[in-house]
Amino acid sequence: MAFLGGVIHQVIAEGDAGIRETCHKIRQIIEIGKRDPYMQQMTAQAIQGARNQTEKSQQIVAWFMQHIQYRHDDDMSFTEEGLKAIHINECPRKYQKCEPVEMLYAARQVIHQGFGDCDDFCITLGTMHEISGIPVKMVTVAADPASPREYSHIYLLAALEDQWVPIDAVNKAQPWGWEIETPYRREVMC
């Protein structure tokens, strides 16, 4: 692990072990975010007027959808000069060493920058749900037909009214209560 200008760079295992390790890191970031007064304030604003846990969850998701856009991590690469804001496809033209990077942003940072990818969505929505007293778990799925054995997406399950409700804000049309119906693989983690 290396600390690079405010960013921790850590090499993780390949395959399923790396996915589980990333999920563990996401859980750690959620736990830290729950203690952040800024996140507590944002959550209180989002759930204002909600009468029960289901309404809280729906309001959190609606608030999130109004403020956060999806953006893939391909715009960051790890080079011989460290972490660079350069798309992985452009990286080989400028650097000898180019590795794709999975960026994990704290919920506060996702809100400030206004974007993230599916793991950042899990961090932010997970933090806000747990601040509201709603436990969450993460689900990883292999949804890409070109790589049916590799996990390619992550989303939340929220504990509401004695059931686990899926929350996938990448699906802008139906972020609350929908999940991929027939993934090639699916695993509930953390």
PDB file of C-alpha atoms in Angstrom:
ATOM      1  CA  MET A   1       0.000   0.000   0.000  1.00  0.00           C
ATOM      2  CA  ALA A   2       1.312   3.460  -0.872  1.00  0.00           C
ATOM      3  CA  PHE A   3       0.036   6.854   0.190  1.00  0.00           C
ATOM      4  CA  LEU A   4       0.086   9.167  -2.825  1.00  0.00           C
ATOM      5  CA  GLY A   5      -0.910  12.790  -2.297  1.00  0.00           C
ATOM      6  CA  GLY A   6      -3.997  12.049  -0.214  1.00  0.00           C
ATOM      7  CA  VAL A   7      -4.837   8.825  -2.045  1.00  0.00           C
ATOM      8  CA  ILE A   8      -4.065   5.357  -0.762  1.00  0.00           C
ATOM      9  CA  HIS A   9      -2.971   3.012  -3.509  1.00  0.00           C
ATOM     10  CA  GLN A  10      -3.373  -0.612  -2.587  1.00  0.00           C
ATOM     11  CA  VAL A  11      -2.934  -3.624  -4.803  1.00  0.00           C
ATOM     12  CA  ILE A  12      -5.673  -6.153  -4.214  1.00  0.00           C
ATOM     13  CA  ALA A  13      -5.984  -9.790  -5.185  1.00  0.00           C
ATOM     14  CA  GLU A  14      -7.315 -10.847  -8.564  1.00  0.00           C
ATOM     15  CA  GLY A  15     -10.728 -12.443  -9.118  1.00  0.00           C
ATOM     16  CA  ASP A  16     -13.273 -13.212  -6.404  1.00  0.00           C
ATOM     17  CA  ALA A  17     -10.781 -12.644  -3.573  1.00  0.00           C
ATOM     18  CA  GLY A  18     -10.179  -9.105  -4.840  1.00  0.00           C
ATOM     19  CA  ILE A  19     -13.916  -8.457  -5.115  1.00  0.00           C
ATOM     20  CA  ARG A  20     -14.405  -9.587  -1.507  1.00  0.00           C
ATOM     21  CA  GLU A  21     -11.490  -7.410  -0.401  1.00  0.00           C
ATOM     22  CA  THR A  22     -12.976  -4.411  -2.239  1.00  0.00           C
ATOM     23  CA  CYS A  23     -16.349  -5.084  -0.589  1.00  0.00           C
ATOM     24  CA  HIS A  24     -14.612  -5.120   2.798  1.00  0.00           C
ATOM     25  CA  LYS A  25     -13.006  -1.739   1.980  1.00  0.00           C
ATOM     26  CA  ILE A  26     -16.409  -0.357   0.954  1.00  0.00           C
ATOM     27  CA  ARG A  27     -17.844  -1.503   4.296  1.00  0.00           C
ATOM     28  CA  GLN A  28     -14.987   0.260   6.139  1.00  0.00           C
ATOM     29  CA  ILE A  29     -15.641   3.499   4.215  1.00  0.00           C
ATOM     30  CA  ILE A  30     -19.367   3.276   5.059  1.00  0.00           C
ATOM     31  CA  GLU A  31     -18.553   2.814   8.757  1.00  0.00           C
ATOM     32  CA  ILE A  32     -16.300   5.891   8.741  1.00  0.00           C
ATOM     33  CA  GLY A  33     -18.912   7.903   6.804  1.00  0.00           C
ATOM     34  CA  LYS A  34     -21.599   7.150   9.376  1.00  0.00           C
ATOM     35  CA  ARG A  35     -19.638   9.251  11.890  1.00  0.00           C
ATOM     36  CA  ASP A  36     -19.209  12.211   9.496  1.00  0.00           C
ATOM     37  CA  PRO A  37     -21.322  15.189  10.700  1.00  0.00           C
ATOM     38  CA  TYR A  38     -21.660  16.417   7.107  1.00  0.00           C
ATOM     39  CA  MET A  39     -23.140  13.067   6.026  1.00  0.00           C
ATOM     40  CA  GLN A  40     -25.427  13.058   9.045  1.00  0.00           C
ATOM     41  CA  GLN A  41     -26.694  16.522   8.025  1.00  0.00           C
ATOM     42  CA  MET A  42     -27.188  15.525   4.348  1.00  0.00           C
ATOM     43  CA  THR A  43     -29.061  12.407   5.420  1.00  0.00           C
ATOM     44  CA  ALA A  44     -31.306  14.350   7.807  1.00  0.00           C
ATOM     45  CA  GLN A  45     -32.202  16.719   4.957  1.00  0.00           C
ATOM     46  CA  ALA A  46     -32.904  13.833   2.576  1.00  0.00           C
ATOM     47  CA  ILE A  47     -35.237  11.983   4.957  1.00  0.00           C
ATOM     48  CA  GLN A  48     -37.066  15.009   6.334  1.00  0.00           C
ATOM     49  CA  GLY A  49     -40.752  14.209   6.748  1.00  0.00           C
ATOM     50  CA  ALA A  50     -40.386  10.452   6.182  1.00  0.00           C
ATOM     51  CA  ARG A  51     -42.790   8.456   8.362  1.00  0.00           C
ATOM     52  CA  ASN A  52     -41.119   5.040   8.270  1.00  0.00           C
ATOM     53  CA  GLN A  53     -37.996   3.195   7.114  1.00  0.00           C
ATOM     54  CA  THR A  54     -39.378   2.533   3.627  1.00  0.00           C
ATOM     55  CA  GLU A  55     -40.108   6.223   3.075  1.00  0.00           C
ATOM     56  CA  LYS A  56     -36.647   7.100   4.407  1.00  0.00           C
ATOM     57  CA  SER A  57     -35.053   4.728   1.906  1.00  0.00           C
ATOM     58  CA  GLN A  58     -37.124   6.017  -0.995  1.00  0.00           C
ATOM     59  CA  GLN A  59     -36.335   9.638  -0.107  1.00  0.00           C
ATOM     60  CA  ILE A  60     -32.598   8.895   0.202  1.00  0.00           C
ATOM     61  CA  VAL A  61     -32.607   7.293  -3.236  1.00  0.00           C
ATOM     62  CA  ALA A  62     -34.626  10.157  -4.758  1.00  0.00           C
ATOM     63  CA  TRP A  63     -32.266  12.727  -3.217  1.00  0.00           C
ATOM     64  CA  PHE A  64     -29.247  10.779  -4.477  1.00  0.00           C
ATOM     65  CA  MET A  65     -30.656  10.537  -8.006  1.00  0.00           C
ATOM     66  CA  GLN A  66     -31.112  14.328  -8.112  1.00  0.00           C
ATOM     67  CA  HIS A  67     -27.543  15.073  -7.018  1.00  0.00           C
ATOM     68  CA  ILE A  68     -25.208  12.312  -8.245  1.00  0.00           C
ATOM     69  CA  GLN A  69     -24.363  11.212 -11.793  1.00  0.00           C
ATOM     70  CA  TYR A  70     -22.761   7.960 -12.932  1.00  0.00           C
ATOM     71  CA  ARG A  71     -19.155   8.095 -14.142  1.00  0.00           C
ATOM     72  CA  HIS A  72     -16.885   5.093 -14.696  1.00  0.00           C
ATOM     73  CA  ASP A  73     -13.394   4.821 -13.143  1.00  0.00           C
ATOM     74  CA  ASP A  74     -11.661   4.426 -16.529  1.00  0.00           C
ATOM     75  CA  ASP A  75     -10.520   8.050 -16.228  1.00  0.00           C
ATOM     76  CA  MET A  76      -7.854   7.116 -13.638  1.00  0.00           C
ATOM     77  CA  SER A  77      -4.715   5.023 -14.188  1.00  0.00           C
ATOM     78  CA  PHE A  78      -1.731   4.088 -12.050  1.00  0.00           C
ATOM     79  CA  THR A  79       1.519   4.872 -13.876  1.00  0.00           C
ATOM     80  CA  GLU A  80       5.227   4.893 -13.094  1.00  0.00           C
ATOM     81  CA  GLU A  81       4.607   8.498 -11.949  1.00  0.00           C
ATOM     82  CA  GLY A  82       1.767   7.433  -9.657  1.00  0.00           C
ATOM     83  CA  LEU A  83      -1.976   7.967  -9.959  1.00  0.00           C
ATOM     84  CA  LYS A  84      -2.905  10.054 -13.006  1.00  0.00           C
ATOM     85  CA  ALA A  85      -6.175  11.425 -14.347  1.00  0.00           C
ATOM     86  CA  ILE A  86      -5.849   9.736 -17.716  1.00  0.00           C
ATOM     87  CA  HIS A  87      -8.199   7.255 -19.399  1.00  0.00           C
ATOM     88  CA  ILE A  88      -6.786   3.729 -19.414  1.00  0.00           C
ATOM     89  CA  ASN A  89      -7.000   3.614 -23.235  1.00  0.00           C
ATOM     90  CA  GLU A  90      -4.868   6.776 -23.535  1.00  0.00           C
ATOM     91  CA  CYS A  91      -2.391   5.782 -20.835  1.00  0.00           C
ATOM     92  CA  PRO A  92      -0.068   3.547 -22.967  1.00  0.00           C
ATOM     93  CA  ARG A  93       0.658   6.448 -25.303  1.00  0.00           C
ATOM     94  CA  LYS A  94       2.181   8.512 -22.482  1.00  0.00           C
ATOM     95  CA  TYR A  95       3.416   6.020 -19.887  1.00  0.00           C
ATOM     96  CA  GLN A  96       5.234   2.695 -19.863  1.00  0.00           C
ATOM     97  CA  LYS A  97       3.334   1.386 -16.842  1.00  0.00           C
ATOM     98  CA  CYS A  98      -0.479   1.629 -16.991  1.00  0.00           C
ATOM     99  CA  GLU A  99      -2.841  -0.160 -14.663  1.00  0.00           C
ATOM    100  CA  PRO A 100      -6.582   0.406 -14.374  1.00  0.00           C
ATOM    101  CA  VAL A 101      -7.578   1.775 -10.996  1.00  0.00           C
ATOM    102  CA  GLU A 102     -10.664   1.128  -8.915  1.00  0.00           C
ATOM    103  CA  MET A 103     -11.338   4.371  -7.077  1.00  0.00           C
ATOM    104  CA  LEU A 104     -13.326   4.223  -3.842  1.00  0.00           C
ATOM    105  CA  TYR A 105     -14.556   7.636  -2.733  1.00  0.00           C
ATOM    106  CA  ALA A 106     -15.959   8.513   0.681  1.00  0.00           C
ATOM    107  CA  ALA A 107     -19.635   9.514   0.621  1.00  0.00           C
ATOM    108  CA  ARG A 108     -18.805  13.165   1.350  1.00  0.00           C
ATOM    109  CA  GLN A 109     -16.481  13.270  -1.665  1.00  0.00           C
ATOM    110  CA  VAL A 110     -19.057  11.650  -3.954  1.00  0.00           C
ATOM    111  CA  ILE A 111     -21.561  14.339  -2.955  1.00  0.00           C
ATOM    112  CA  HIS A 112     -19.037  17.151  -3.429  1.00  0.00           C
ATOM    113  CA  GLN A 113     -17.883  15.939  -6.839  1.00  0.00           C
ATOM    114  CA  GLY A 114     -21.419  14.993  -7.942  1.00  0.00           C
ATOM    115  CA  PHE A 115     -20.438  11.707  -9.570  1.00  0.00           C
ATOM    116  CA  GLY A 116     -19.243   8.174  -8.967  1.00  0.00           C
ATOM    117  CA  ASP A 117     -19.548   4.625 -10.205  1.00  0.00           C
ATOM    118  CA  CYS A 118     -21.479   1.676  -8.779  1.00  0.00           C
ATOM    119  CA  ASP A 119     -19.153   1.149  -5.805  1.00  0.00           C
ATOM    120  CA  ASP A 120     -19.294   4.865  -4.969  1.00  0.00           C
ATOM    121  CA  PHE A 121     -23.080   4.648  -5.192  1.00  0.00           C
ATOM    122  CA  CYS A 122     -22.984   1.786  -2.657  1.00  0.00           C
ATOM    123  CA  ILE A 123     -20.726   3.787  -0.347  1.00  0.00           C
ATOM    124  CA  THR A 124     -22.879   6.912  -0.419  1.00  0.00           C
ATOM    125  CA  LEU A 125     -26.285   5.256  -0.357  1.00  0.00           C
ATOM    126  CA  GLY A 126     -25.055   2.717   2.203  1.00  0.00           C
ATOM    127  CA  THR A 127     -23.753   5.487   4.455  1.00  0.00           C
ATOM    128  CA  MET A 128     -27.009   7.437   4.238  1.00  0.00           C
ATOM    129  CA  HIS A 129     -29.169   4.359   4.832  1.00  0.00           C
ATOM    130  CA  GLU A 130     -27.176   3.246   7.850  1.00  0.00           C
ATOM    131  CA  ILE A 131     -27.193   6.762   9.324  1.00  0.00           C
ATOM    132  CA  SER A 132     -31.003   6.487   9.013  1.00  0.00           C
ATOM    133  CA  GLY A 133     -30.978   3.212  10.959  1.00  0.00           C
ATOM    134  CA  ILE A 134     -31.447   1.025   7.862  1.00  0.00           C
ATOM    135  CA  PRO A 135     -28.911  -1.818   7.622  1.00  0.00           C
ATOM    136  CA  VAL A 136     -27.486  -2.582   4.188  1.00  0.00           C
ATOM    137  CA  LYS A 137     -25.634  -5.389   2.469  1.00  0.00           C
ATOM    138  CA  MET A 138     -23.872  -5.330  -0.874  1.00  0.00           C
ATOM    139  CA  VAL A 139     -24.564  -7.609  -3.818  1.00  0.00           C
ATOM    140  CA  THR A 140     -22.045  -8.299  -6.549  1.00  0.00           C
ATOM    141  CA  VAL A 141     -23.194  -9.703  -9.856  1.00  0.00           C
ATOM    142  CA  ALA A 142     -21.643 -10.964 -13.060  1.00  0.00           C
ATOM    143  CA  ALA A 143     -23.866  -9.244 -15.608  1.00  0.00           C
ATOM    144  CA  ASP A 144     -21.612  -8.901 -18.652  1.00  0.00           C
ATOM    145  CA  PRO A 145     -22.231 -11.656 -21.236  1.00  0.00           C
ATOM    146  CA  ALA A 146     -18.666 -11.192 -22.494  1.00  0.00           C
ATOM    147  CA  SER A 147     -17.334 -12.145 -19.017  1.00  0.00           C
ATOM    148  CA  PRO A 148     -20.014 -14.295 -17.345  1.00  0.00           C
ATOM    149  CA  ARG A 149     -17.675 -15.552 -14.568  1.00  0.00           C
ATOM    150  CA  GLU A 150     -16.396 -12.111 -13.508  1.00  0.00           C
ATOM    151  CA  TYR A 151     -18.245  -9.835 -11.140  1.00  0.00           C
ATOM    152  CA  SER A 152     -18.908  -6.577 -12.959  1.00  0.00           C
ATOM    153  CA  HIS A 153     -21.432  -4.672 -10.829  1.00  0.00           C
ATOM    154  CA  ILE A 154     -22.304  -3.971  -7.202  1.00  0.00           C
ATOM    155  CA  TYR A 155     -25.480  -2.614  -5.602  1.00  0.00           C
ATOM    156  CA  LEU A 156     -27.228  -2.542  -2.221  1.00  0.00           C
ATOM    157  CA  LEU A 157     -29.849  -4.484  -0.359  1.00  0.00           C
ATOM    158  CA  ALA A 158     -31.617  -2.481   2.372  1.00  0.00           C
ATOM    159  CA  ALA A 159     -33.371  -4.130   5.324  1.00  0.00           C
ATOM    160  CA  LEU A 160     -36.917  -2.756   5.212  1.00  0.00           C
ATOM    161  CA  GLU A 161     -40.091  -4.112   6.783  1.00  0.00           C
ATOM    162  CA  ASP A 162     -38.674  -7.637   7.301  1.00  0.00           C
ATOM    163  CA  GLN A 163     -37.337  -7.938   3.738  1.00  0.00           C
ATOM    164  CA  TRP A 164     -34.216  -7.004   1.806  1.00  0.00           C
ATOM    165  CA  VAL A 165     -35.037  -4.440  -0.890  1.00  0.00           C
ATOM    166  CA  PRO A 166     -32.573  -3.951  -3.771  1.00  0.00           C
ATOM    167  CA  ILE A 167     -31.292  -0.447  -4.502  1.00  0.00           C
ATOM    168  CA  ASP A 168     -29.355   0.076  -7.715  1.00  0.00           C
ATOM    169  CA  ALA A 169     -29.015   3.778  -8.571  1.00  0.00           C
ATOM    170  CA  VAL A 170     -27.194   2.928 -11.811  1.00  0.00           C
ATOM    171  CA  ASN A 171     -30.676   2.024 -13.099  1.00  0.00           C
ATOM    172  CA  LYS A 172     -31.995   5.573 -13.434  1.00  0.00           C
ATOM    173  CA  ALA A 173     -35.445   4.395 -14.535  1.00  0.00           C
ATOM    174  CA  GLN A 174     -36.052   2.279 -11.433  1.00  0.00           C
ATOM    175  CA  PRO A 175     -33.311   2.616  -8.807  1.00  0.00           C
ATOM    176  CA  TRP A 176     -35.384   1.466  -5.819  1.00  0.00           C
ATOM    177  CA  GLY A 177     -36.740  -2.091  -5.668  1.00  0.00           C
ATOM    178  CA  TRP A 178     -35.174  -3.362  -8.908  1.00  0.00           C
ATOM    179  CA  GLU A 179     -32.234  -5.670  -9.476  1.00  0.00           C
ATOM    180  CA  ILE A 180     -30.766  -7.613 -12.367  1.00  0.00           C
ATOM    181  CA  GLU A 181     -33.087 -10.589 -12.782  1.00  0.00           C
ATOM    182  CA  THR A 182     -30.804 -13.187 -14.311  1.00  0.00           C
ATOM    183  CA  PRO A 183     -27.148 -12.469 -13.590  1.00  0.00           C
ATOM    184  CA  TYR A 184     -24.593 -15.098 -14.495  1.00  0.00           C
ATOM    185  CA  ARG A 185     -23.408 -15.031 -10.868  1.00  0.00           C
ATOM    186  CA  ARG A 186     -24.651 -13.270  -7.742  1.00  0.00           C
ATOM    187  CA  GLU A 187     -23.197 -13.037  -4.251  1.00  0.00           C
ATOM    188  CA  VAL A 188     -24.391 -11.107  -1.192  1.00  0.00           C
ATOM    189  CA  MET A 189     -21.421  -9.664   0.681  1.00  0.00           C
ATOM    190  CA  CYS A 190     -20.651  -7.482   3.709  1.00  0.00           C
TER     191      CYS A 190
END
